[in-house]
Amino acid sequence: MNFDLQEENLIIKPYKSNESIYVREQKGVYQKIRRLLSWILIFIFISLPFIQYDGQQAILLDIAKQQFRFFSVTFWPQDFILLASIFMVGAFSLFFVTSWLGRVWCGFVCPQTVWTLAYVWVEHRVEGTRNQRVALDKQPMTFNKLQKKGIKHFLWLLMSLISASTFISYFVPVTQLYNNIVQLDCSGTVTFWLCFFTLCTYGNAGWLREKVCTDMCPYARFQAAMFDKSTLLVAYDKSRGEKRSPRKLKDDPKAFGLGDCVDCNLCVEVCPTGIDIRNGLQYECINCALCIDACDETMERFNYSKGLISFTSEQALSNEKSKESIIK
Ligand code: SF4
Ligand code: SF4
């Protein structure tokens, strides 16, 4: 639910507006961690089906034979209670991490985030920087625009196809699957799932992106229930930042009665969900820390101390005895 105050009338919009979000590419400590984790996870996802053990695919969920092979162990349908237990342990671990570190799962390792990061990276390489993408979308259709859009969507579809075939290779022996794909000789069932997962990946990571996190993911909705005052969240230090205002590099903010926020808007431009963290804790925030890196860069440029936006807790911000901010 989105509330909008307009001329003293409270307008309630049931859905968020459909404005496109043009994410500015940002470098920084947290983005290095995110990229490294993304590469590691993608590498593991793609390479696991190729591992052979004892002359067979080491990890294979063979639905036709109703068996799940995991290296030397084979699980049968009656063993799936074990799988349920593993899922339960995984779920409770996730809840524990969420109450401790907030939505780090969402911001750093969720497949939706990892895939979107890769698709946005491709978009940036093909269509250019944030400002160039905004300008390109405003232009009427020209050959240059058509070419850029065509290349981007081709690459997105190719990535989706690779992703879909990798996923299916956990269910169909990898050598058989890729032989069939190369020879265009897949069964009807495999062809259906290949097209289905290709389109799902293309739609989710290419088009829907943050809407999956803000409007579709059920986990996003109930995570706040696991937060307490010591949960680490991405937050803006209002007492230090306000009163915000642009200024020159050499200006002394105290002389003008200003806080440290120079109102450069970078924290908003890098945000993949399009929010302004200066407005306080919002359910759309996935704790990706892009705004931290962006703000730190600005603070460095103005020779102010970093951490105006940081991973911190409500307690730390209100100067109570608590865990310290990760970045000072
Ligand atoms: S507010 Fe910051 S941490 Fe939250 S989603 Fe936006 S950029 Fe990421
Ligand atoms: S990046 Fe930092 S300085 Fe710039 S507007 Fe955001 S909070 Fe203010």
Short mmCIF file of C-alpha atoms and ligand atoms in Angstrom, two decimals:
data_model
loop_
_atom_site.label_atom_id
_atom_site.label_comp_id
_atom_site.label_asym_id
_atom_site.label_seq_id
_atom_site.Cartn_x
_atom_site.Cartn_y
_atom_site.Cartn_z
CA MET A 1 0.00 0.00 0.00
CA ASN A 2 1.42 3.37 -1.04
CA PHE A 3 0.30 6.57 0.70
CA ASP A 4 0.58 9.83 -1.12
CA LEU A 5 -0.28 13.19 0.46
CA GLN A 6 -1.61 15.56 -2.16
CA GLU A 7 -3.18 18.94 -1.38
CA GLU A 8 -4.08 17.85 2.12
CA ASN A 9 -6.04 14.88 0.80
CA LEU A 10 -4.70 11.48 1.61
CA ILE A 11 -4.68 9.47 -1.62
CA ILE A 12 -4.30 5.76 -1.13
CA LYS A 13 -2.82 3.92 -4.08
CA PRO A 14 -3.20 0.15 -3.91
CA TYR A 15 -0.08 -0.42 -6.03
CA LYS A 16 3.20 1.42 -6.47
CA SER A 17 3.57 3.47 -9.63
CA ASN A 18 5.15 1.73 -12.57
CA GLU A 19 7.98 4.19 -13.04
CA SER A 20 11.17 2.64 -14.36
CA ILE A 21 14.12 2.59 -12.01
CA TYR A 22 17.45 3.41 -13.62
CA VAL A 23 20.08 2.14 -11.24
CA ARG A 24 23.42 3.96 -11.21
CA GLU A 25 26.39 1.59 -11.16
CA GLN A 26 28.28 1.93 -7.92
CA LYS A 27 31.67 0.69 -6.74
CA GLY A 28 32.66 0.19 -3.15
CA VAL A 29 33.51 -2.25 -0.39
CA TYR A 30 30.06 -3.81 -0.13
CA GLN A 31 29.66 -4.03 -3.90
CA LYS A 32 32.95 -5.93 -4.12
CA ILE A 33 31.56 -8.41 -1.58
CA ARG A 34 28.27 -8.68 -3.48
CA ARG A 35 30.00 -9.26 -6.83
CA LEU A 36 32.39 -11.81 -5.35
CA LEU A 37 29.53 -13.71 -3.71
CA SER A 38 27.52 -13.57 -6.95
CA TRP A 39 30.37 -15.01 -8.99
CA ILE A 40 30.97 -17.77 -6.45
CA LEU A 41 27.28 -18.70 -6.33
CA ILE A 42 26.88 -18.66 -10.13
CA PHE A 43 30.03 -20.74 -10.51
CA ILE A 44 28.78 -23.32 -8.00
CA PHE A 45 25.33 -23.41 -9.64
CA ILE A 46 26.75 -23.99 -13.13
CA SER A 47 29.55 -26.39 -12.25
CA LEU A 48 27.81 -28.72 -9.76
CA PRO A 49 25.97 -30.81 -12.41
CA PHE A 50 29.27 -31.46 -14.22
CA ILE A 51 30.87 -33.15 -11.23
CA GLN A 52 31.15 -36.89 -11.78
CA TYR A 53 31.39 -39.46 -9.01
CA ASP A 54 31.99 -43.15 -9.60
CA GLY A 55 31.29 -42.76 -13.32
CA GLN A 56 27.92 -41.04 -12.74
CA GLN A 57 26.65 -37.50 -12.27
CA ALA A 58 27.34 -36.77 -8.59
CA ILE A 59 24.17 -34.73 -7.95
CA LEU A 60 21.06 -35.77 -9.84
CA LEU A 61 17.39 -35.65 -8.94
CA ASP A 62 16.08 -38.34 -11.27
CA ILE A 63 12.31 -37.88 -11.18
CA ALA A 64 11.60 -40.74 -13.63
CA LYS A 65 13.47 -43.24 -11.42
CA GLN A 66 12.26 -41.51 -8.23
CA GLN A 67 15.74 -41.23 -6.78
CA PHE A 68 18.02 -38.43 -5.67
CA ARG A 69 21.70 -39.21 -6.09
CA PHE A 70 24.10 -37.20 -3.95
CA PHE A 71 27.64 -38.51 -4.49
CA SER A 72 27.74 -41.97 -2.88
CA VAL A 73 24.31 -41.70 -1.24
CA THR A 74 21.00 -42.34 -2.99
CA PHE A 75 17.79 -41.03 -1.47
CA TRP A 76 14.42 -42.60 -2.23
CA PRO A 77 10.96 -41.04 -1.80
CA GLN A 78 10.66 -42.49 1.74
CA ASP A 79 13.86 -40.61 2.70
CA PHE A 80 12.40 -37.22 1.89
CA ILE A 81 11.67 -36.65 5.56
CA LEU A 82 15.44 -36.05 5.78
CA LEU A 83 15.17 -33.40 3.09
CA ALA A 84 12.31 -31.77 4.99
CA SER A 85 14.53 -31.69 8.11
CA ILE A 86 17.36 -30.08 6.13
CA PHE A 87 14.93 -27.45 4.82
CA MET A 88 13.73 -26.76 8.36
CA VAL A 89 17.28 -26.30 9.66
CA GLY A 90 17.96 -24.02 6.67
CA ALA A 91 14.82 -21.97 7.37
CA PHE A 92 15.65 -21.52 11.07
CA SER A 93 19.24 -20.55 10.20
CA LEU A 94 17.86 -17.94 7.81
CA PHE A 95 15.51 -16.58 10.48
CA PHE A 96 18.43 -16.39 12.93
CA VAL A 97 20.64 -14.52 10.44
CA THR A 98 17.75 -12.17 9.59
CA SER A 99 17.14 -11.21 13.21
CA TRP A 100 20.87 -10.62 13.63
CA LEU A 101 21.94 -9.02 10.32
CA GLY A 102 18.63 -7.95 8.80
CA ARG A 103 17.93 -8.66 5.15
CA VAL A 104 21.47 -9.64 4.13
CA TRP A 105 20.06 -12.72 2.42
CA CYS A 106 18.01 -10.45 0.13
CA GLY A 107 20.79 -7.99 -0.57
CA PHE A 108 23.70 -10.35 -1.02
CA VAL A 109 22.84 -13.95 -1.89
CA CYS A 110 19.19 -14.32 -2.93
CA PRO A 111 19.09 -15.76 -6.49
CA GLN A 112 16.75 -12.94 -7.55
CA THR A 113 19.36 -10.38 -6.45
CA VAL A 114 22.30 -12.28 -7.94
CA TRP A 115 20.61 -12.74 -11.33
CA THR A 116 19.31 -9.15 -11.42
CA LEU A 117 22.83 -7.89 -10.67
CA ALA A 118 24.14 -9.86 -13.66
CA TYR A 119 21.37 -8.59 -15.98
CA VAL A 120 21.84 -4.97 -14.90
CA TRP A 121 25.58 -5.37 -15.47
CA VAL A 122 24.87 -6.44 -19.07
CA GLU A 123 22.41 -3.55 -19.52
CA HIS A 124 25.03 -1.10 -18.31
CA ARG A 125 27.66 -2.48 -20.72
CA VAL A 126 25.28 -2.34 -23.72
CA GLU A 127 23.19 0.79 -23.10
CA GLY A 128 25.63 2.84 -21.05
CA THR A 129 25.50 4.69 -17.75
CA ARG A 130 22.33 5.63 -15.89
CA ASN A 131 22.03 9.01 -17.62
CA GLN A 132 22.68 7.45 -21.03
CA ARG A 133 19.96 4.84 -20.40
CA VAL A 134 17.45 7.50 -19.34
CA ALA A 135 18.25 9.50 -22.50
CA LEU A 136 18.06 6.39 -24.68
CA ASP A 137 14.60 5.48 -23.38
CA LYS A 138 13.34 9.02 -24.04
CA GLN A 139 14.58 8.94 -27.64
CA PRO A 140 12.26 7.94 -30.47
CA MET A 141 13.11 4.57 -32.01
CA THR A 142 16.19 4.86 -34.18
CA PHE A 143 18.47 2.21 -35.67
CA ASN A 144 21.02 2.82 -32.90
CA LYS A 145 18.38 2.39 -30.19
CA LEU A 146 16.95 -0.71 -31.85
CA GLN A 147 20.42 -2.20 -32.12
CA LYS A 148 21.23 -1.58 -28.44
CA LYS A 149 17.89 -2.92 -27.24
CA GLY A 150 18.22 -5.92 -29.56
CA ILE A 151 21.71 -6.81 -28.29
CA LYS A 152 20.62 -6.41 -24.67
CA HIS A 153 17.56 -8.64 -25.00
CA PHE A 154 19.51 -11.21 -27.02
CA LEU A 155 22.15 -11.42 -24.27
CA TRP A 156 19.46 -11.58 -21.58
CA LEU A 157 17.72 -14.43 -23.40
CA LEU A 158 21.02 -16.25 -23.88
CA MET A 159 21.81 -15.93 -20.17
CA SER A 160 18.30 -17.14 -19.35
CA LEU A 161 18.71 -20.15 -21.63
CA ILE A 162 22.04 -21.07 -19.99
CA SER A 163 20.48 -20.62 -16.57
CA ALA A 164 17.42 -22.73 -17.48
CA SER A 165 19.46 -25.56 -19.01
CA THR A 166 21.75 -25.57 -15.96
CA PHE A 167 18.73 -25.87 -13.67
CA ILE A 168 17.29 -28.73 -15.74
CA SER A 169 20.65 -30.52 -15.67
CA TYR A 170 20.02 -31.18 -11.96
CA PHE A 171 17.10 -33.35 -13.14
CA VAL A 172 18.29 -34.74 -16.50
CA PRO A 173 21.82 -36.18 -16.90
CA VAL A 174 23.97 -33.28 -18.04
CA THR A 175 25.72 -35.01 -20.98
CA GLN A 176 22.42 -36.29 -22.36
CA LEU A 177 20.77 -32.88 -21.93
CA TYR A 178 23.45 -30.86 -23.69
CA ASN A 179 23.79 -33.43 -26.50
CA ASN A 180 20.05 -33.19 -27.08
CA ILE A 181 20.09 -29.38 -26.97
CA VAL A 182 22.98 -29.15 -29.46
CA GLN A 183 21.29 -31.67 -31.80
CA LEU A 184 17.89 -29.94 -31.30
CA ASP A 185 16.53 -33.31 -30.21
CA CYS A 186 15.01 -32.63 -26.77
CA SER A 187 11.86 -34.44 -25.67
CA GLY A 188 8.60 -32.48 -25.46
CA THR A 189 8.82 -32.36 -21.64
CA VAL A 190 12.41 -31.06 -21.60
CA THR A 191 11.59 -28.50 -24.33
CA PHE A 192 8.60 -27.26 -22.32
CA TRP A 193 10.60 -26.81 -19.09
CA LEU A 194 13.52 -25.27 -20.96
CA CYS A 195 11.24 -22.62 -22.51
CA PHE A 196 9.38 -22.15 -19.21
CA PHE A 197 12.49 -21.54 -17.10
CA THR A 198 14.13 -19.42 -19.81
CA LEU A 199 11.11 -17.09 -19.93
CA CYS A 200 10.79 -17.02 -16.12
CA THR A 201 14.45 -16.05 -15.70
CA TYR A 202 14.27 -13.46 -18.50
CA GLY A 203 11.08 -11.98 -17.03
CA ASN A 204 12.21 -12.00 -13.40
CA ALA A 205 15.79 -10.75 -13.75
CA GLY A 206 15.35 -8.62 -16.87
CA TRP A 207 11.93 -7.02 -16.48
CA LEU A 208 10.47 -7.48 -13.00
CA ARG A 209 13.67 -7.07 -10.99
CA GLU A 210 12.89 -5.20 -7.74
CA LYS A 211 9.15 -5.79 -8.18
CA VAL A 212 9.75 -9.42 -7.24
CA CYS A 213 11.24 -8.20 -3.93
CA THR A 214 8.72 -5.46 -3.20
CA ASP A 215 5.46 -6.91 -4.55
CA MET A 216 5.82 -10.67 -4.96
CA CYS A 217 8.23 -12.20 -2.42
CA PRO A 218 6.36 -13.35 0.71
CA TYR A 219 9.59 -13.51 2.73
CA ALA A 220 10.07 -9.75 2.25
CA ARG A 221 6.72 -9.15 3.91
CA PHE A 222 7.27 -10.97 7.17
CA GLN A 223 10.98 -10.38 7.72
CA ALA A 224 10.30 -7.21 9.71
CA ALA A 225 8.60 -9.42 12.31
CA MET A 226 12.05 -10.88 13.08
CA PHE A 227 13.71 -7.52 13.68
CA ASP A 228 14.41 -6.06 17.07
CA LYS A 229 16.25 -2.93 18.17
CA SER A 230 19.65 -4.57 17.83
CA THR A 231 19.13 -5.98 14.32
CA LEU A 232 21.68 -4.54 11.90
CA LEU A 233 19.97 -2.59 9.14
CA VAL A 234 21.03 -0.09 6.54
CA ALA A 235 20.15 3.26 8.06
CA TYR A 236 20.78 6.95 7.64
CA ASP A 237 22.07 8.87 10.64
CA LYS A 238 19.55 11.69 10.70
CA SER A 239 21.10 13.49 13.66
CA ARG A 240 24.37 13.78 11.76
CA GLY A 241 22.98 14.33 8.26
CA GLU A 242 20.34 17.01 8.84
CA LYS A 243 19.94 19.75 7.92
CA ARG A 244 20.76 18.52 4.43
CA SER A 245 21.77 20.89 1.66
CA PRO A 246 24.11 21.11 -1.33
CA ARG A 247 27.31 23.06 -0.68
CA LYS A 248 30.75 23.73 -2.10
CA LEU A 249 33.64 21.41 -1.21
CA LYS A 250 35.38 24.04 0.92
CA ASP A 251 32.27 25.29 2.78
CA ASP A 252 32.20 24.72 6.52
CA PRO A 253 28.78 23.10 7.18
CA LYS A 254 28.72 24.30 10.80
CA ALA A 255 29.02 27.92 9.69
CA PHE A 256 25.81 27.45 7.68
CA GLY A 257 24.05 25.34 10.31
CA LEU A 258 24.14 22.28 8.04
CA GLY A 259 24.54 18.58 8.70
CA ASP A 260 26.76 16.22 6.69
CA CYS A 261 24.23 15.28 3.98
CA VAL A 262 25.12 17.27 0.88
CA ASP A 263 21.87 16.22 -0.82
CA CYS A 264 23.72 14.76 -3.80
CA ASN A 265 20.91 12.20 -4.29
CA LEU A 266 23.40 9.43 -5.09
CA CYS A 267 21.96 7.16 -2.41
CA VAL A 268 18.63 7.30 -4.26
CA GLU A 269 20.09 6.90 -7.74
CA VAL A 270 21.96 3.70 -6.83
CA CYS A 271 19.04 2.12 -4.99
CA PRO A 272 17.70 -0.89 -6.91
CA THR A 273 14.26 -0.51 -5.31
CA GLY A 274 14.12 3.23 -5.92
CA ILE A 275 13.70 4.38 -2.32
CA ASP A 276 15.28 7.18 -0.32
CA ILE A 277 16.87 5.65 2.79
CA ARG A 278 16.83 9.11 4.40
CA ASN A 279 13.08 8.63 4.88
CA GLY A 280 13.74 5.90 7.45
CA LEU A 281 13.26 2.13 7.51
CA GLN A 282 11.15 0.94 4.56
CA TYR A 283 10.03 -2.57 3.68
CA GLU A 284 11.41 -2.12 0.13
CA CYS A 285 14.99 -1.92 1.45
CA ILE A 286 16.83 -5.17 0.68
CA ASN A 287 20.00 -4.24 2.64
CA CYS A 288 22.15 -4.31 -0.48
CA ALA A 289 24.35 -1.51 0.90
CA LEU A 290 24.62 0.26 -2.45
CA CYS A 291 23.58 3.51 -0.75
CA ILE A 292 26.32 3.02 1.87
CA ASP A 293 29.01 2.78 -0.80
CA ALA A 294 27.55 5.76 -2.68
CA CYS A 295 27.34 7.93 0.43
CA ASP A 296 30.83 6.93 1.61
CA GLU A 297 32.19 8.06 -1.75
CA THR A 298 30.52 11.45 -1.28
CA MET A 299 31.75 11.73 2.30
CA GLU A 300 35.30 11.02 1.12
CA ARG A 301 35.01 13.69 -1.57
CA PHE A 302 33.94 16.27 1.03
CA ASN A 303 36.53 15.04 3.52
CA TYR A 304 33.84 14.06 6.08
CA SER A 305 34.00 10.84 8.03
CA LYS A 306 32.29 7.85 6.38
CA GLY A 307 29.21 6.13 7.74
CA LEU A 308 26.46 8.72 7.33
CA ILE A 309 24.57 5.74 5.93
CA SER A 310 25.76 2.51 7.51
CA PHE A 311 24.88 -0.95 8.73
CA THR A 312 23.73 -0.10 12.20
CA SER A 313 20.96 -0.84 14.67
CA GLU A 314 18.12 1.23 15.98
CA GLN A 315 19.76 1.02 19.41
CA ALA A 316 23.12 2.23 18.13
CA LEU A 317 21.47 5.15 16.37
CA SER A 318 19.69 6.20 19.53
CA ASN A 319 23.00 5.99 21.43
CA GLU A 320 21.87 3.15 23.67
CA LYS A 321 24.24 0.37 24.68
CA SER A 322 24.21 -1.90 21.67
CA LYS A 323 26.19 -3.52 18.95
CA GLU A 324 28.40 -1.01 17.26
CA SER A 325 28.00 0.09 13.69
CA ILE A 326 30.08 -2.05 11.31
CA ILE A 327 31.44 1.04 9.59
CA LYS A 328 32.47 4.03 11.64
S1 SF4 B 1 18.00 1.82 0.63
FE1 SF4 B 1 20.17 1.26 0.35
S2 SF4 B 1 20.36 -0.80 1.18
FE2 SF4 B 1 18.18 -0.40 0.91
S3 SF4 B 1 17.70 -1.26 -1.12
FE3 SF4 B 1 18.18 0.92 -1.41
S4 SF4 B 1 20.38 0.98 -1.86
FE4 SF4 B 1 19.94 -1.05 -1.01
S1 SF4 B 2 24.53 9.94 -0.68
FE1 SF4 B 2 24.85 10.69 1.41
S2 SF4 B 2 25.26 12.85 1.14
FE2 SF4 B 2 24.36 12.16 -0.80
S3 SF4 B 2 22.16 12.57 -0.52
FE3 SF4 B 2 22.51 10.47 0.15
S4 SF4 B 2 22.80 10.65 2.37
FE4 SF4 B 2 23.07 12.71 1.52
#
